[in-house]
Amino acid sequence: MKKTILPVAAIAALITACEQPSQPSGETRSPERAAYSLAIHGGAGTILRAEMSPEKEAAYRAALDTALNIGETVLRDGGTALDAVEQTISWLEDCPLFNAGKGAVFTHEGKNELDASIMDGRGQQAGAVGGVTNVRHPIRLARAVMERSPHVFLSGRGAEQFAGENGLEIVDPKWFFTQNRWESLQKALQQEAGQNNKHGQLKLPDHNPDHKFGTVGCVALDREGHFAAGTSTGGMTNKKWNRIGDSPVIGAGTYADDAACAVSCTGHGEFFIRYAVAHDVWALMMYKGLSLADAADLVINKKLVEKGGQGGLIAVDKDGHIAMPFNSEGMYRGFAKPGERKIMIFREQ
Amino acid sequence: MKKTILPVAAIAALITACEQPSQPSGETRSPERAAYSLAIHGGAGTILRAEMSPEKEAAYRAALDTALNIGETVLRDGGTALDAVEQTISWLEDCPLFNAGKGAVFTHEGKNELDASIMDGRGQQAGAVGGVTNVRHPIRLARAVMERSPHVFLSGRGAEQFAGENGLEIVDPKWFFTQNRWESLQKALQQEAGQNNKHGQLKLPDHNPDHKFGTVGCVALDREGHFAAGTSTGGMTNKKWNRIGDSPVIGAGTYADDAACAVSCTGHGEFFIRYAVAHDVWALMMYKGLSLADAADLVINKKLVEKGGQGGLIAVDKDGHIAMPFNSEGMYRGFAKPGERKIMIFREQ
């Protein structure tokens, strides 16, 4: 966890920059409304209360609250889970607090390479992109891949070409730059240089928790009973060789099926790929009859812990129940359904 | 299915080019040997007996037999499942009959972009690469990613850079050229041009079965009871925008876990990603207690058929049982275990 404490004015400016008009809070708490349910995450990792300034915490809470407002407005007004997920994540991609879109971490070469995926529980259509560098909203590109291409998974320059052909917003790669993330890369490079001098072998630093986390995700159940899930990330600081993480891998970072649940993951992506984490939650519900809470808890707090895979997930079931387990110190997260809303960061709330 | 009938001399030359010294066949049939088990595929699709010349069939059967010899020699001599899978697939990548390595199909831009993955059932380590253009054996690169990088999934230029740094064999992209596949692309482009003139919209031709198939794969159980699975492909003819298929997606095209099975898939990759096919077979065994045969059959012949997803898979369980279901007209396939060997192409054998 970086110990940088931003001045209050900067935090306020940050929140203002991310902010969109929020709805009156009373609107979201009416218990008689038909069911919908929404959950978001902004990454899991070593997030310690002792290292979090009140100003920084306030900024994250305000950002998560705004993101929930965006998704909840869509769902409350009868919109689709897919729209709610896309719009919520698009906003999180613009918010520099999170490791997705603007605010993404830097690769070893000092670039931002963005991964994202989206899945529609109705019909189990999916779209994903890996390693795009100039598309402002990778989650929108993932949706375009799903809806306007015969493919599920596009990557690199080809994905960017598809984005251009399909009217997605293209930006200068500098758009994604944030000083904060740049400094994280410099630290990682220094740490790596030290390790290499010592051991004479190229090795990524394993123990800087800031390297791997900060992905954003959203899951939603709409009034029609349909699910959607989406995940977007800049990956891990100092990643090399056009590494693709779990976020764009359907079944690993993202999964949705109207028959069971919608899931979005965050954490050490390599583990989430090897254990097909999002699909595993789905399978435990479908084949073993576990509740969402039990399935999500088993995967994150038992199976992954035994393997050494750090991270968490958010998920929603047909009744609108939300699960948000994580095995790291903290996870930026929140949920909203009629009459209920909560935003959390640390383990104990 | 292309109706091209190659002259006998060309077939013979082809087989010779692919051939390696094969072991005495009696060696593989000794029932008293400790158990090992190996299965391979060379793609599923519209493979009709009526359209297959005896010469062409003989060439495919000879190639599959040679591939089985390579893997079986490793297993018989006490080698690991991982080595058997890597060596068998490396040979299939060199054989121009299959859509992997040399013989890969062409992208819309006339390139060969290769995807591959490998998974070790012991410890569930995995490695994968997407969109490499100059690595002779993508399956070896996938293994190098697994063993020598902190990542699971590398792509494009970065994956190629990693290959160079790790001593993989780099070839001129022309190495992968085959006249046959080039002509398939020209046909696809003509068909597409016709469709675009008619509808004014870019669309990939759906109904040319040759576009999507020909992937190779191998699954193995070694004498120590460990599994491995691997898959390698050129993807689909006329693919665009750096499309990534299911072959390098762990959980979709490839999965292995010593607790249950090893699986390698082939078919219309987008469906295999959306339904996490390889992991679904694993989940049905682990969570519903299905046999390998029942799990594999349910996924390929019921679930995928209902969704319209064409293809098949090969899989092996802890007892060395082999399942090789497919829902297309044919699948190039074969298996070998002590005292038993079979090579098949069509539905009825």
mmCIF file of N, CA and C in Angstrom, chain A residues 190-243:
data_model
loop_
_atom_site.group_PDB
_atom_site.id
_atom_site.type_symbol
_atom_site.label_atom_id
_atom_site.label_comp_id
_atom_site.label_asym_id
_atom_site.label_seq_id
_atom_site.Cartn_x
_atom_site.Cartn_y
_atom_site.Cartn_z
ATOM 1 N N GLN A 190 13.041 -0.179 -9.521
ATOM 2 C CA GLN A 190 14.186 -0.107 -8.606
ATOM 3 C C GLN A 190 14.323 -1.394 -7.803
ATOM 4 N N GLN A 191 13.185 -1.875 -7.318
ATOM 5 C CA GLN A 191 13.182 -3.105 -6.521
ATOM 6 C C GLN A 191 13.694 -4.275 -7.367
ATOM 7 N N GLU A 192 13.209 -4.317 -8.613
ATOM 8 C CA GLU A 192 13.617 -5.382 -9.522
ATOM 9 C C GLU A 192 15.116 -5.313 -9.796
ATOM 10 N N ALA A 193 15.616 -4.100 -10.023
ATOM 11 C CA ALA A 193 17.054 -3.925 -10.297
ATOM 12 C C ALA A 193 17.870 -4.430 -9.110
ATOM 13 N N GLY A 194 17.411 -4.118 -7.913
ATOM 14 C CA GLY A 194 18.086 -4.597 -6.708
ATOM 15 C C GLY A 194 18.106 -6.113 -6.653
ATOM 16 N N GLN A 195 16.944 -6.717 -6.932
ATOM 17 C CA GLN A 195 16.851 -8.189 -6.913
ATOM 18 C C GLN A 195 17.760 -8.800 -7.959
ATOM 19 N N ASN A 196 17.790 -8.177 -9.146
ATOM 20 C CA ASN A 196 18.586 -8.747 -10.227
ATOM 21 C C ASN A 196 20.075 -8.668 -9.910
ATOM 22 N N ASN A 197 20.467 -7.529 -9.294
ATOM 23 C CA ASN A 197 21.869 -7.414 -8.910
ATOM 24 C C ASN A 197 22.245 -8.512 -7.924
ATOM 25 N N LYS A 198 21.280 -8.804 -7.049
ATOM 26 C CA LYS A 198 21.547 -9.756 -5.980
ATOM 27 C C LYS A 198 21.585 -11.190 -6.507
ATOM 28 N N HIS A 199 20.604 -11.513 -7.340
ATOM 29 C CA HIS A 199 20.458 -12.920 -7.737
ATOM 30 C C HIS A 199 20.899 -13.191 -9.170
ATOM 31 N N GLY A 200 21.157 -12.139 -9.920
ATOM 32 C CA GLY A 200 21.585 -12.339 -11.299
ATOM 33 C C GLY A 200 20.511 -12.936 -12.194
ATOM 34 N N GLN A 201 19.248 -12.845 -11.771
ATOM 35 C CA GLN A 201 18.177 -13.439 -12.582
ATOM 36 C C GLN A 201 16.972 -12.504 -12.567
ATOM 37 N N LEU A 202 16.357 -12.372 -13.711
ATOM 38 C CA LEU A 202 15.191 -11.502 -13.802
ATOM 39 C C LEU A 202 14.030 -12.096 -13.013
ATOM 40 N N LYS A 203 13.492 -11.272 -12.141
ATOM 41 C CA LYS A 203 12.383 -11.776 -11.330
ATOM 42 C C LYS A 203 11.457 -10.614 -11.020
ATOM 43 N N LEU A 204 10.188 -10.842 -11.079
ATOM 44 C CA LEU A 204 9.267 -9.781 -10.690
ATOM 45 C C LEU A 204 9.197 -9.737 -9.177
ATOM 46 N N PRO A 205 9.120 -8.540 -8.620
ATOM 47 C CA PRO A 205 8.967 -8.457 -7.167
ATOM 48 C C PRO A 205 7.604 -9.020 -6.757
ATOM 49 N N ASP A 206 7.639 -9.929 -5.825
ATOM 50 C CA ASP A 206 6.395 -10.603 -5.438
ATOM 51 C C ASP A 206 5.659 -9.879 -4.329
ATOM 52 N N HIS A 207 6.408 -9.114 -3.549
ATOM 53 C CA HIS A 207 5.825 -8.728 -2.273
ATOM 54 C C HIS A 207 5.349 -7.286 -2.194
ATOM 55 N N ASN A 208 5.291 -6.622 -3.318
ATOM 56 C CA ASN A 208 4.689 -5.300 -3.301
ATOM 57 C C ASN A 208 3.211 -5.466 -3.650
ATOM 58 N N PRO A 209 2.344 -5.386 -2.670
ATOM 59 C CA PRO A 209 0.943 -5.711 -2.894
ATOM 60 C C PRO A 209 0.274 -4.763 -3.878
ATOM 61 N N ASP A 210 0.858 -3.588 -4.041
ATOM 62 C CA ASP A 210 0.265 -2.631 -4.955
ATOM 63 C C ASP A 210 0.401 -3.083 -6.405
ATOM 64 N N HIS A 211 1.258 -4.044 -6.671
ATOM 65 C CA HIS A 211 1.512 -4.439 -8.050
ATOM 66 C C HIS A 211 0.337 -5.127 -8.708
ATOM 67 N N LYS A 212 -0.443 -5.819 -7.921
ATOM 68 C CA LYS A 212 -1.342 -6.789 -8.546
ATOM 69 C C LYS A 212 -2.802 -6.409 -8.506
ATOM 70 N N PHE A 213 -3.126 -5.330 -7.803
ATOM 71 C CA PHE A 213 -4.532 -5.156 -7.490
ATOM 72 C C PHE A 213 -5.105 -3.808 -7.922
ATOM 73 N N GLY A 214 -6.395 -3.665 -7.820
ATOM 74 C CA GLY A 214 -7.044 -2.409 -8.136
ATOM 75 C C GLY A 214 -8.039 -2.497 -9.279
ATOM 76 N N THR A 215 -8.131 -3.678 -9.857
ATOM 77 C CA THR A 215 -9.145 -3.990 -10.850
ATOM 78 C C THR A 215 -10.528 -3.487 -10.411
ATOM 79 N N VAL A 216 -11.373 -3.125 -11.360
ATOM 80 C CA VAL A 216 -12.761 -2.799 -11.018
ATOM 81 C C VAL A 216 -13.703 -3.833 -11.629
ATOM 82 N N GLY A 217 -14.862 -3.969 -10.987
ATOM 83 C CA GLY A 217 -15.841 -4.923 -11.496
ATOM 84 C C GLY A 217 -17.234 -4.575 -11.033
ATOM 85 N N CYS A 218 -18.207 -5.133 -11.719
ATOM 86 C CA CYS A 218 -19.604 -4.883 -11.376
ATOM 87 C C CYS A 218 -20.434 -6.104 -11.752
ATOM 88 N N VAL A 219 -21.363 -6.466 -10.874
ATOM 89 C CA VAL A 219 -22.342 -7.511 -11.198
ATOM 90 C C VAL A 219 -23.728 -6.943 -10.929
ATOM 91 N N ALA A 220 -24.702 -7.377 -11.719
ATOM 92 C CA ALA A 220 -26.045 -6.821 -11.569
ATOM 93 C C ALA A 220 -27.113 -7.844 -11.892
ATOM 94 N N LEU A 221 -28.225 -7.698 -11.176
ATOM 95 C CA LEU A 221 -29.456 -8.450 -11.459
ATOM 96 C C LEU A 221 -30.525 -7.397 -11.733
ATOM 97 N N ASP A 222 -31.152 -7.466 -12.902
ATOM 98 C CA ASP A 222 -32.134 -6.436 -13.231
ATOM 99 C C ASP A 222 -33.563 -6.890 -12.917
ATOM 100 N N ARG A 223 -34.523 -5.996 -13.108
ATOM 101 C CA ARG A 223 -35.919 -6.275 -12.754
ATOM 102 C C ARG A 223 -36.509 -7.433 -13.543
ATOM 103 N N GLU A 224 -35.922 -7.733 -14.697
ATOM 104 C CA GLU A 224 -36.406 -8.845 -15.522
ATOM 105 C C GLU A 224 -35.781 -10.172 -15.097
ATOM 106 N N GLY A 225 -34.889 -10.121 -14.127
ATOM 107 C CA GLY A 225 -34.255 -11.359 -13.655
ATOM 108 C C GLY A 225 -33.025 -11.764 -14.436
ATOM 109 N N HIS A 226 -32.484 -10.840 -15.230
ATOM 110 C CA HIS A 226 -31.278 -11.151 -15.994
ATOM 111 C C HIS A 226 -30.030 -10.641 -15.265
ATOM 112 N N PHE A 227 -28.947 -11.387 -15.479
ATOM 113 C CA PHE A 227 -27.664 -11.035 -14.878
ATOM 114 C C PHE A 227 -26.713 -10.421 -15.906
ATOM 115 N N ALA A 228 -25.769 -9.658 -15.390
ATOM 116 C CA ALA A 228 -24.582 -9.317 -16.177
ATOM 117 C C ALA A 228 -23.410 -9.160 -15.220
ATOM 118 N N ALA A 229 -22.215 -9.389 -15.755
ATOM 119 C CA ALA A 229 -20.984 -9.201 -14.987
ATOM 120 C C ALA A 229 -19.937 -8.561 -15.892
ATOM 121 N N GLY A 230 -19.102 -7.713 -15.311
ATOM 122 C CA GLY A 230 -18.022 -7.099 -16.084
ATOM 123 C C GLY A 230 -16.824 -6.823 -15.196
ATOM 124 N N THR A 231 -15.652 -6.789 -15.813
ATOM 125 C CA THR A 231 -14.404 -6.563 -15.085
ATOM 126 C C THR A 231 -13.472 -5.764 -15.993
ATOM 127 N N SER A 232 -12.723 -4.837 -15.415
ATOM 128 C CA SER A 232 -11.806 -4.023 -16.214
ATOM 129 C C SER A 232 -10.565 -3.715 -15.389
ATOM 130 N N THR A 233 -9.410 -3.723 -16.031
ATOM 131 C CA THR A 233 -8.169 -3.565 -15.262
ATOM 132 C C THR A 233 -7.012 -3.078 -16.117
ATOM 133 N N GLY A 234 -6.026 -2.516 -15.437
ATOM 134 C CA GLY A 234 -4.740 -2.243 -16.067
ATOM 135 C C GLY A 234 -3.746 -3.363 -15.794
ATOM 136 N N GLY A 235 -4.197 -4.377 -15.054
ATOM 137 C CA GLY A 235 -3.319 -5.521 -14.764
ATOM 138 C C GLY A 235 -2.420 -5.256 -13.579
ATOM 139 N N MET A 236 -1.187 -5.735 -13.648
ATOM 140 C CA MET A 236 -0.262 -5.541 -12.536
ATOM 141 C C MET A 236 0.902 -4.640 -12.938
ATOM 142 N N THR A 237 1.305 -3.775 -12.013
ATOM 143 C CA THR A 237 2.458 -2.893 -12.246
ATOM 144 C C THR A 237 3.656 -3.712 -12.699
ATOM 145 N N ASN A 238 4.352 -3.198 -13.698
ATOM 146 C CA ASN A 238 5.601 -3.803 -14.159
ATOM 147 C C ASN A 238 5.371 -5.130 -14.886
ATOM 148 N N LYS A 239 4.127 -5.354 -15.345
ATOM 149 C CA LYS A 239 3.880 -6.585 -16.103
ATOM 150 C C LYS A 239 4.680 -6.527 -17.397
ATOM 151 N N LYS A 240 5.029 -7.712 -17.900
ATOM 152 C CA LYS A 240 5.889 -7.807 -19.076
ATOM 153 C C LYS A 240 5.249 -8.663 -20.158
ATOM 154 N N TRP A 241 5.854 -8.591 -21.343
ATOM 155 C CA TRP A 241 5.578 -9.525 -22.431
ATOM 156 C C TRP A 241 4.094 -9.596 -22.807
ATOM 157 N N ASN A 242 3.413 -8.436 -22.807
ATOM 158 C CA ASN A 242 1.983 -8.417 -23.128
ATOM 159 C C ASN A 242 1.219 -9.463 -22.322
ATOM 160 N N ARG A 243 1.500 -9.461 -21.041
ATOM 161 C CA ARG A 243 0.786 -10.364 -20.123
ATOM 162 C C ARG A 243 -0.712 -10.071 -20.131
#
